[in-house]
XYZ file of C-alpha atoms in Angstrom:
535
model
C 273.369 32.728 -28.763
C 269.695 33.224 -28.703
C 267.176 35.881 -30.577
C 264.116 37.431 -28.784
C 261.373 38.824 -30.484
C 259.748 42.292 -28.793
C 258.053 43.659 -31.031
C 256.408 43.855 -34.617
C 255.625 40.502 -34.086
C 252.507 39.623 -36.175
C 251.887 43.675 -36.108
C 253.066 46.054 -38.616
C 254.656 48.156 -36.288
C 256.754 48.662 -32.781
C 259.977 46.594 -34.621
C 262.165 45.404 -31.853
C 264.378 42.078 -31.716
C 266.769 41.087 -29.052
C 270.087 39.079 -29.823
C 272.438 38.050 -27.135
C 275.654 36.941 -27.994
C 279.392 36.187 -26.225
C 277.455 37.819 -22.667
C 276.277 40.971 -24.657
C 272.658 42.282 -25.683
C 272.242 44.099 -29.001
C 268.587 45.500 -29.981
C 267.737 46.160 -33.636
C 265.149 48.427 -34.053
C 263.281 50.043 -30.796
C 260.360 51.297 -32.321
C 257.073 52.862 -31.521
C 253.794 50.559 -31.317
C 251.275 52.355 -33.658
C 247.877 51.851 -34.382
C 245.800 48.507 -33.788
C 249.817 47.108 -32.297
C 250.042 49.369 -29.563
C 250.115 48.289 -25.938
C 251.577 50.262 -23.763
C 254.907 52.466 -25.584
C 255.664 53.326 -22.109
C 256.761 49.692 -21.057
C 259.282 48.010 -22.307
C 260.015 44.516 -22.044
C 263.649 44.037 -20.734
C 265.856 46.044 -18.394
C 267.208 49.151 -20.502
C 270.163 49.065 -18.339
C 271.461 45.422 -19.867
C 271.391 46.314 -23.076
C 274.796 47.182 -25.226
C 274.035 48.065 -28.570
C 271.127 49.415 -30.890
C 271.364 49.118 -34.434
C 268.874 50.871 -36.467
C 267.673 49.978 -39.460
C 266.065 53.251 -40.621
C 264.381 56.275 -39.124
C 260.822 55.892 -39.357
C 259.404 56.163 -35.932
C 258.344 52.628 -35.691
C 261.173 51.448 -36.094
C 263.479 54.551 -33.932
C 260.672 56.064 -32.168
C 261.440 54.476 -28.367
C 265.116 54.863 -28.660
C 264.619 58.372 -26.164
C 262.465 56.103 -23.681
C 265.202 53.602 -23.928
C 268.023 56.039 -22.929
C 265.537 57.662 -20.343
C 265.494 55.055 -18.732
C 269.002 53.636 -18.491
C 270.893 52.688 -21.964
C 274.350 53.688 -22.125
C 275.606 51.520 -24.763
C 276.427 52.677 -28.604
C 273.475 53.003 -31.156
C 274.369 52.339 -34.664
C 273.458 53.698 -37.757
C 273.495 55.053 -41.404
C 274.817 58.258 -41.938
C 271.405 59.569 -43.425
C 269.666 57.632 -40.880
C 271.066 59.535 -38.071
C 270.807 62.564 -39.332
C 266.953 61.785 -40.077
C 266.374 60.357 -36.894
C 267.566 63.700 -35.365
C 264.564 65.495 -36.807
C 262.200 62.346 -36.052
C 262.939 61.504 -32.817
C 262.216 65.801 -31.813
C 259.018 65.722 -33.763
C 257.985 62.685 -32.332
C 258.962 63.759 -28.499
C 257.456 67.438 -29.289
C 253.869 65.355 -30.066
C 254.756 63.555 -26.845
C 254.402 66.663 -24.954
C 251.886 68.523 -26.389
C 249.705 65.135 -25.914
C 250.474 65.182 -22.118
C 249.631 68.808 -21.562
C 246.764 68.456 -23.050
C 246.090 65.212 -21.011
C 246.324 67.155 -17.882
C 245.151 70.342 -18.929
C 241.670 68.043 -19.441
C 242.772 66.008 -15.896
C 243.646 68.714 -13.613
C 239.814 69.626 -14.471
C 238.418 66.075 -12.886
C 241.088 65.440 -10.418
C 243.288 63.284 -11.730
C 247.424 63.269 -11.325
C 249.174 64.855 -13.697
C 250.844 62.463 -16.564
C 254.406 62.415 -17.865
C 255.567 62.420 -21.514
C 256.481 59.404 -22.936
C 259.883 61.037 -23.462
C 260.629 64.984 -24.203
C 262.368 67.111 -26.589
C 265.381 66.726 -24.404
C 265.504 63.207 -23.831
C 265.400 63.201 -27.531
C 268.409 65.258 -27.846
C 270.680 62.727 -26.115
C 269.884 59.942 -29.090
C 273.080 61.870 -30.919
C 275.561 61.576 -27.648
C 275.116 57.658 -28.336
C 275.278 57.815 -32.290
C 277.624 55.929 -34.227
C 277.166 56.141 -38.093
C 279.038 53.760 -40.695
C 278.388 53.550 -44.428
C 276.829 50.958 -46.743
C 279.126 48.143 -46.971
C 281.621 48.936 -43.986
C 282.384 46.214 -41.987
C 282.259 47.248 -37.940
C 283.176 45.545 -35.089
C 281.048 45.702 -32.111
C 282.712 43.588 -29.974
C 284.923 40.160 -30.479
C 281.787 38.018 -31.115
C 279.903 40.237 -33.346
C 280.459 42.105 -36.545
C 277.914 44.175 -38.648
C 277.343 45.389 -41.930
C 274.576 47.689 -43.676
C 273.394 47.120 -46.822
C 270.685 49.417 -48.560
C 267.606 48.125 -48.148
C 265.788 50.701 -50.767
C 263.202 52.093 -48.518
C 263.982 55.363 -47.342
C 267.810 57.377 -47.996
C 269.867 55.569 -44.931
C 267.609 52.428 -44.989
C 269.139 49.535 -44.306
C 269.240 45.506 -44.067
C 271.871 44.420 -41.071
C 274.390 41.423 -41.750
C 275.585 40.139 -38.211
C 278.017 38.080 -38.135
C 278.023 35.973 -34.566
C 280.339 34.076 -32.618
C 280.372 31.844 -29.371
C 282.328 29.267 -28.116
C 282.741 27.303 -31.104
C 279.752 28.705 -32.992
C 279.695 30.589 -35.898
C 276.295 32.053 -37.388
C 274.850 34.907 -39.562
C 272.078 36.696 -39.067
C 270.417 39.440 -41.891
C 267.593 41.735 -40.309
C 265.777 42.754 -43.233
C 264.458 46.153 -41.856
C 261.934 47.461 -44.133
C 262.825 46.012 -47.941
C 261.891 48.980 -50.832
C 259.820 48.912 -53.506
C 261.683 49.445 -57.072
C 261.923 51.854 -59.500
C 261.182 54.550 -56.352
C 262.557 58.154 -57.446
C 265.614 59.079 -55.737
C 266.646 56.010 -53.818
C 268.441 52.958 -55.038
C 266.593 49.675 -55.202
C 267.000 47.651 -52.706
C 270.648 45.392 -52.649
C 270.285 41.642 -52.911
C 272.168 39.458 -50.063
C 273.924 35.611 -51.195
C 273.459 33.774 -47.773
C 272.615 33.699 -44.156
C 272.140 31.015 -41.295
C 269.093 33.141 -40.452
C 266.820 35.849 -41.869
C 264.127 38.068 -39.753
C 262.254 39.909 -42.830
C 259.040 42.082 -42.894
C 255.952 41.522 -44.503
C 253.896 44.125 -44.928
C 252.672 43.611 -48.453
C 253.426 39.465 -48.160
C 250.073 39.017 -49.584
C 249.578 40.815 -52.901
C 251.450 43.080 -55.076
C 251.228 46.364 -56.483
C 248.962 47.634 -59.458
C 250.974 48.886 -61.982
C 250.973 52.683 -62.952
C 252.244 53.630 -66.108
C 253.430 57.019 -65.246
C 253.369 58.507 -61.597
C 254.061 62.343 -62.911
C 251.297 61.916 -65.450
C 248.484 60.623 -63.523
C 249.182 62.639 -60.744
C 249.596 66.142 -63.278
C 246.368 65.181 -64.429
C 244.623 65.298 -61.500
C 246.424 69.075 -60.778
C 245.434 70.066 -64.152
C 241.490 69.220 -63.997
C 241.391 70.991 -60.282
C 243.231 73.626 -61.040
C 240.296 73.761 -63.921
C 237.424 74.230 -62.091
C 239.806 76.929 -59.636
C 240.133 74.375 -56.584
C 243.252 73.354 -54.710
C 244.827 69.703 -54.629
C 245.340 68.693 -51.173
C 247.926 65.511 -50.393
C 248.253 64.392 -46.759
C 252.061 62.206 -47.085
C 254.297 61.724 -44.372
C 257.074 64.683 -43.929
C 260.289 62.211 -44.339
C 260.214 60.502 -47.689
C 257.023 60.922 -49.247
C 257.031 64.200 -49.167
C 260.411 64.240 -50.970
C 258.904 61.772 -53.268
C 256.374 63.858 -54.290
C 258.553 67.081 -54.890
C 260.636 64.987 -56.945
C 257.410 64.196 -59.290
C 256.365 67.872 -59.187
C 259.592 69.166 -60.429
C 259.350 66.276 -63.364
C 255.494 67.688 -64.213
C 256.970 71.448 -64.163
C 260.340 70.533 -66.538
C 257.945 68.489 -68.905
C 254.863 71.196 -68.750
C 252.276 68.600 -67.597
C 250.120 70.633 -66.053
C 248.641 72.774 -69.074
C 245.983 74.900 -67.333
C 248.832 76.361 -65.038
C 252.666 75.292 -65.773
C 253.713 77.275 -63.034
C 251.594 76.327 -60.779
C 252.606 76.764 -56.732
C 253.522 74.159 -54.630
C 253.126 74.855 -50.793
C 254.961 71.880 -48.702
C 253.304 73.117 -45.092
C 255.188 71.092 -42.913
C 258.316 71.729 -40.409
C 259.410 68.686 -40.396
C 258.994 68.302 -43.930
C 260.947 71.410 -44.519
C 263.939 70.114 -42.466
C 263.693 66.041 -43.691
C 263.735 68.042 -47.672
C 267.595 69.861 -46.358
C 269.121 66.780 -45.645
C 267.711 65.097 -48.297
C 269.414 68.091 -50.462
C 272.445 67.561 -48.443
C 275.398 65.357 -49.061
C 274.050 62.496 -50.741
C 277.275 60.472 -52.248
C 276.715 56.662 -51.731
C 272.578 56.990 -51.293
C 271.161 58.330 -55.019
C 270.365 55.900 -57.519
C 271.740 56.610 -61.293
C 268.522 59.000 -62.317
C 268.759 61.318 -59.300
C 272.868 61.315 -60.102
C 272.715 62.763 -63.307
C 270.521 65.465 -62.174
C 272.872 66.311 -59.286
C 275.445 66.395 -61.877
C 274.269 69.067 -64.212
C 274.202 70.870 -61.127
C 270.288 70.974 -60.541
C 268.260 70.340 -56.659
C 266.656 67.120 -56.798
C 263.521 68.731 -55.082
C 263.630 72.739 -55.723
C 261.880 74.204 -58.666
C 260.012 77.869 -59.485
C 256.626 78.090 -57.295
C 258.226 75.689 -54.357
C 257.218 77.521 -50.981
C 257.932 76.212 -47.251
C 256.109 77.678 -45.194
C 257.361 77.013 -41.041
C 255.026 79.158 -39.050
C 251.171 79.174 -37.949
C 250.379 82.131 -39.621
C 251.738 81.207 -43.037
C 249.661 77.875 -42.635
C 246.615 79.841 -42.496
C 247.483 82.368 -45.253
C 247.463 79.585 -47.711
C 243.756 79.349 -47.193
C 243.263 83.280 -47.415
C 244.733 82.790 -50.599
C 242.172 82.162 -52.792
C 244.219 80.991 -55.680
C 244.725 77.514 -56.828
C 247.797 75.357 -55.338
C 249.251 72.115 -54.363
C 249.107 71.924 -50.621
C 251.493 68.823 -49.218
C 250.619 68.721 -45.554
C 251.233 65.904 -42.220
C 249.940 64.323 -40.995
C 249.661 61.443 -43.849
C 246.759 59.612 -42.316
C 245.134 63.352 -41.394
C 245.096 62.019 -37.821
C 246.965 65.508 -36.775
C 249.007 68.456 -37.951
C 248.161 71.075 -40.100
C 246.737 68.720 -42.571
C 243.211 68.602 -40.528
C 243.216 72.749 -41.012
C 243.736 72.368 -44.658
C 240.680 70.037 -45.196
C 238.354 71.927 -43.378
C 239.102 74.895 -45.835
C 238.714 72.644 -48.684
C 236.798 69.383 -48.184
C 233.694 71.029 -48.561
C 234.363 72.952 -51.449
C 233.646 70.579 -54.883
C 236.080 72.234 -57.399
C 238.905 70.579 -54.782
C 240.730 67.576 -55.124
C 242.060 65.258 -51.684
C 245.040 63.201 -52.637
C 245.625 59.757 -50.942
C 249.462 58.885 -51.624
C 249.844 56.164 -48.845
C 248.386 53.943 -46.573
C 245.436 55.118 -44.550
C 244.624 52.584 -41.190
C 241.953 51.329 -39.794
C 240.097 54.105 -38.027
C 241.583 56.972 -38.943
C 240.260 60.307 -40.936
C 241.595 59.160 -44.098
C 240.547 55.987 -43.998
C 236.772 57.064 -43.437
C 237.037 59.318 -46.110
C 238.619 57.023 -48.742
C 235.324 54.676 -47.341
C 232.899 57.654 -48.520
C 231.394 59.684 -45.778
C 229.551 62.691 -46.632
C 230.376 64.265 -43.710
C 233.427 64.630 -41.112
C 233.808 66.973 -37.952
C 236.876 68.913 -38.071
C 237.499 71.354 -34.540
C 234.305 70.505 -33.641
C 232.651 72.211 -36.752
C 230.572 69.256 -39.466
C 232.322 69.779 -42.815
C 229.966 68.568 -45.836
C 232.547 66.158 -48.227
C 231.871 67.850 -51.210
C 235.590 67.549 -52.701
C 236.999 64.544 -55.404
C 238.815 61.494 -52.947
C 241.553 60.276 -54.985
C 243.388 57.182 -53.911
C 246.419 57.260 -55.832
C 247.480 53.864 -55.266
C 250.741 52.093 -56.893
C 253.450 54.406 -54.608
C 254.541 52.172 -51.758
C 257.711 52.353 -50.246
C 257.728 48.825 -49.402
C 258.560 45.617 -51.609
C 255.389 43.448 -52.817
C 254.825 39.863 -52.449
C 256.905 39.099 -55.699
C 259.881 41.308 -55.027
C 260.089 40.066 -50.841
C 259.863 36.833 -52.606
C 263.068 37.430 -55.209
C 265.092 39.300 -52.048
C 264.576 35.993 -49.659
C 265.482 33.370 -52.507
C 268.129 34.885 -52.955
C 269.848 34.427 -50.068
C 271.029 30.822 -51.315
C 274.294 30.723 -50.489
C 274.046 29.235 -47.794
C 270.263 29.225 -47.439
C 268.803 30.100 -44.393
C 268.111 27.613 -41.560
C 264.909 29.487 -40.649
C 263.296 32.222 -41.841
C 261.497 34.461 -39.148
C 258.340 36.394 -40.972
C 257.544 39.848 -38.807
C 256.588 43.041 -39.542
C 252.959 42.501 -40.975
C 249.205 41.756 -39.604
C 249.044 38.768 -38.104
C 246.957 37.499 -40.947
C 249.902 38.467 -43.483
C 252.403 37.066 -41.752
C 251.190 33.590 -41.808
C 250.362 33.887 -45.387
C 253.463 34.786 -46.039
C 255.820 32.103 -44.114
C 253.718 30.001 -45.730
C 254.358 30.632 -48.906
C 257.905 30.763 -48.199
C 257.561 27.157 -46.783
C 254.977 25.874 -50.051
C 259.067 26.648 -51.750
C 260.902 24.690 -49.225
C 262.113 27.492 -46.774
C 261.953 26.444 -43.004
C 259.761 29.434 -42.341
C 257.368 31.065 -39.659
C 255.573 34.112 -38.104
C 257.613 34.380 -34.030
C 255.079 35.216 -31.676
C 255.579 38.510 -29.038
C 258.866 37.302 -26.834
C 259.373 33.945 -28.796
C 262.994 33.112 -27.710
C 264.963 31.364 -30.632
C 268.792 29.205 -29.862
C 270.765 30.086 -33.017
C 273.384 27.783 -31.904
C 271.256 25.159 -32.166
C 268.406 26.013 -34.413
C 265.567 25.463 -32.016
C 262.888 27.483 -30.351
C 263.452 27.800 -26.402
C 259.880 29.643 -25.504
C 256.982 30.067 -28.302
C 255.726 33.552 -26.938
C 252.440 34.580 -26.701
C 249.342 35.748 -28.736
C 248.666 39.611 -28.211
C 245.404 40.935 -29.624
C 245.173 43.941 -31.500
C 243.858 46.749 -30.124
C 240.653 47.899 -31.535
C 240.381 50.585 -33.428
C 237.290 50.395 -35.496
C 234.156 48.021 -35.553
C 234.109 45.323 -37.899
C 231.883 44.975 -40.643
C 231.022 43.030 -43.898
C 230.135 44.194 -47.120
C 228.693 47.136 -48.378
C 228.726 50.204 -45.681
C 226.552 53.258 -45.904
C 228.279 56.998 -44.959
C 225.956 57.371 -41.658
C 227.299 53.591 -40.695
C 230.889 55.359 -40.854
C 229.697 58.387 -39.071
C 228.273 56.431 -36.181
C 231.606 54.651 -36.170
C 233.261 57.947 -35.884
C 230.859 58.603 -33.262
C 231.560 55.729 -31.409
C 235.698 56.202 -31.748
C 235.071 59.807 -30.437
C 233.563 58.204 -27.217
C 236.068 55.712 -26.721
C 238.548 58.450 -26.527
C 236.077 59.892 -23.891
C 236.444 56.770 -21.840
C 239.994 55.956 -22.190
C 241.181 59.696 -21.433
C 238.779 59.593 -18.006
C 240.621 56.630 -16.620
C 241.375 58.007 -12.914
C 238.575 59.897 -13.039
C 236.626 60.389 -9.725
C 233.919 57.312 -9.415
C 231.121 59.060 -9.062
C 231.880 61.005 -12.891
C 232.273 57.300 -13.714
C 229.152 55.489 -12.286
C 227.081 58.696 -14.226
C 228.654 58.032 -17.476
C 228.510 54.366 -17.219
C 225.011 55.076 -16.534
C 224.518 57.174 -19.168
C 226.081 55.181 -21.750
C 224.085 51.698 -20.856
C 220.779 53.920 -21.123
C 221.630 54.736 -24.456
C 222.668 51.502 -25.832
C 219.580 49.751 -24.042
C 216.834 52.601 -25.654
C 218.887 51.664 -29.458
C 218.556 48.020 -28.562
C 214.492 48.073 -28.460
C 214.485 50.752 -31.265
């Protein structure tokens, strides 16, 4: 009876754990690295082939997004899930495969040009497609059978409608244990969703950490601070932008602009128009609409009861195609724009702020996290200016960074969901699913209140018969995304980052290129830093 840890193991992303019970192999989670985790998404680190059973704890693509590699390259067992969790992984898993493609044309479209062999897709649209062959959905709080030596239960975890914390009930030989995968614990009070459930006891608990160092600032009124912002752009006759995620966010924020519109927040335009301009958005908002018994907390009920749509309202628009993407910045009047990517790392999101960035009467709304190195992130850090399809747009609009909406659980409320699984208390609690940093700040305040507590290491192997560690893993170092600096940083020091990123794609994307191409650039490159260095 042992537990393996793959994956979001001091890193915030990639989730994947191994347990192997009574001669089977069940994953949880099989998700894609991301970020300063990722390795290589293409490898994975056990033979596809031996393993029976997925569970899933929810659909976000770090926690689903290699499930397609996984049956490309042998699975035939069951994966389990959440109704709404399937259904949202559908959508998910073809978005994420589409990228997958359009990434390795455009890989070889720049390869075929030097030489180099063509590259393959991480997985494709199709490989996608076979995820739902394999599906098999259960509700919160039914008990399933896997196989004699394991049972499993969902429980809602309050993070995303179908998210879940997995109860596993093990047995072999003469032991007995239970397991609780956390997945990724909500934050309370969210619209919509349910806060997360509270479990009485486990042998073991694997929970994230992603905010297991600090908690959230408090915000009086979401719909109010957010309708004032819309209200002093639509002022001066400029358009509020807001980059979110397409599955939950998004739905999030429709659920706030319907509020503003019912209680006539915005006073300079009460019927203002909403543009979500995102396919996947679009979709992820229709099964959100859909059949929703057993998911909606009491609020989002009694609104589904009077016979209202949780997230359509008068001005709503969806637009699906190209060409209605770009008519929303022919239109000259002023709108809400909700656009993907949320990070403005792609999608139609990087169109929309080079039509508005550089206009001042516009507003840029940060809902969400922005990482290390990516658009939003430099412009929550202040440039002046950004290059968007190779044109320099000025940075003219207001950066908002509309912090206190997380979708995650704070230090406090991760705290109150591990203490109070008392009954029994856990053996050992394993801390994943946060920077490295965070995760050891976090196990250790879990031991500072007498929890047996710490942060596995990448393929740590763990005997839950016997409540020992069999192989301590190994230290991977984040990849780097950014260059590290302290204190105070100037606009052209973030443009000569940005600079230096854009070259490091350079290099990475001419790997196989002929040597002599090489040599030249190499050459190039150590000519250039050697002139700064005597500057």
């Amino acid at each position: 009876m042992k537990l393996t840890f793959f994956g979001a193991a001091k890193a915030v992303t990639g989730s994947c754990h191994c347990v192997e019970v009574a001669g089977k192999k069940i994953l949880i989670d099989c998700g894609l690295q991301q970020g300063r985790d990722e390795r290589d998404n293409a490898v994975l680190d056990f033979a596809p082939n031996y393993i029976d059973y997925v569970i899933v704890t929810h659909a976000h693509i770090d926690h689903s997004g290699r499930i397609p590699l996984l049956i490309k390259q042998g699975f035939q067992g069951k994966i389990y899930a959440t109704r709404l969790t399937g259904q949202l992984m559908s959508i998910m898993l073809r978005d994420s495969a589409h990228i997958q493609e359009m990434e390795a044309q455009w890989k070889n479209q720049k390869g075929r040009r030097a030489g180099r062999e063509p590259v393959d897709p991480l997985y494709t649209v199709a490989d996608a497609a076979q995820v739902e062959e394999h599906m098999v959905t259960a509700e919160y709080g039914q008990m399933v059978e896997l196989f004699p030596g394991a049972r499993l239960r969902f429980v809602d975890a309050g993070h995303l409608l179908g998210s879940a914390s997995v109860e596993l009930w093990l047995t072999e030989d003469e032991a007995e244990r239970k397991i609780v995968f956390s997945g990724d614990i909500g934050n309370i009070n969210q619209p919509v969703i349910r806060d997360p459930s509270y479990l009485t006891g486990a042998d073991y608990v694997v929970m994230e950490s992603t905010y297991g160092d600090r908690n959230h600032e408090a915000v009086a009124s979401y719909t109010a601070e957010l309708a004032k912002i819309i209200d002093e752009t639509f002022s001066k006759g400029g358009n509020v932008i807001i980059p979110s995620f397409a599955v939950g966010r998004t739905q999030e924020l429709l659920y706030f602009m319907r509020e503003m519109k019912k209680e006539g927040l915005v006073k300079n335009n009460p019927d203002f128009t909403v543009c979500v301009d995102s396919p996947l958005a679009s979709e992820a908002t229709s099964i959100f609409s859909g059949d929703l018994r057993g998911y909606l907390d009491e609020e989002a009920l009694e609104v589904v009861r009077d016979g209202q749509r949780l997230f359509t309202f008068p001005g709503l628009m969806m637009t699906q195609s190209s060409e209605e993407s770009k008519m929303l910045n022919i239109d000259k009047s002023s709108k809400v724009i909700i656009s993907a990517s949320g990070m403005c790392d792609a999608g139609r999101i990087r169109h929309h702020l080079k039509h508005n960035l550089w206009r001042e009467e516009c507003s840029i709304v940060f809902v969400g996290y922005q990482g290390e190195g990516t658009l939003g992130r430099h412009l929550l850090n202040g440039v002046k200016q950004v290059k968007l399809f190779g044109e320099d747009i000025a940075v003219n609009a207001t950066i908002y960074n509309f912090k206190g909406l997380s979708s995650h659980a704070d230090r406090d409320h991760l705290l109150k969901w591990v203490e109070n699984i008392n009954d029994p208390a856990p053996k050992q609690v394993f801390v994943v699913h946060g920077d490295a940093q965070v995760t050891e700040i976090f196990a250790n305040t879990l031991r500072e209140k007498g929890m047996s507590a710490h942060a596995p290491l990448y393929e740590e192997v763990f005997d839950l018969a016997q409540n020992v560690m069999l192989a301590a893993g190994v230290e991977l170092q984040p990849k780097k995304l950014s260059f590290e600096s302290n204190g105070h940083v100037s606009s052209a020091y973030h443009e000569l980052e940005s600079a230096a990123m854009d070259l490091m794609t350079i290099i990475r994307t001419s790997k196989g290129g002929a040597n002599k191409d090489l040599k030249k650039m190499a050459a190039q490159i150590r000519a250039m830093a050697e002139k700064w260095k005597e500057a």
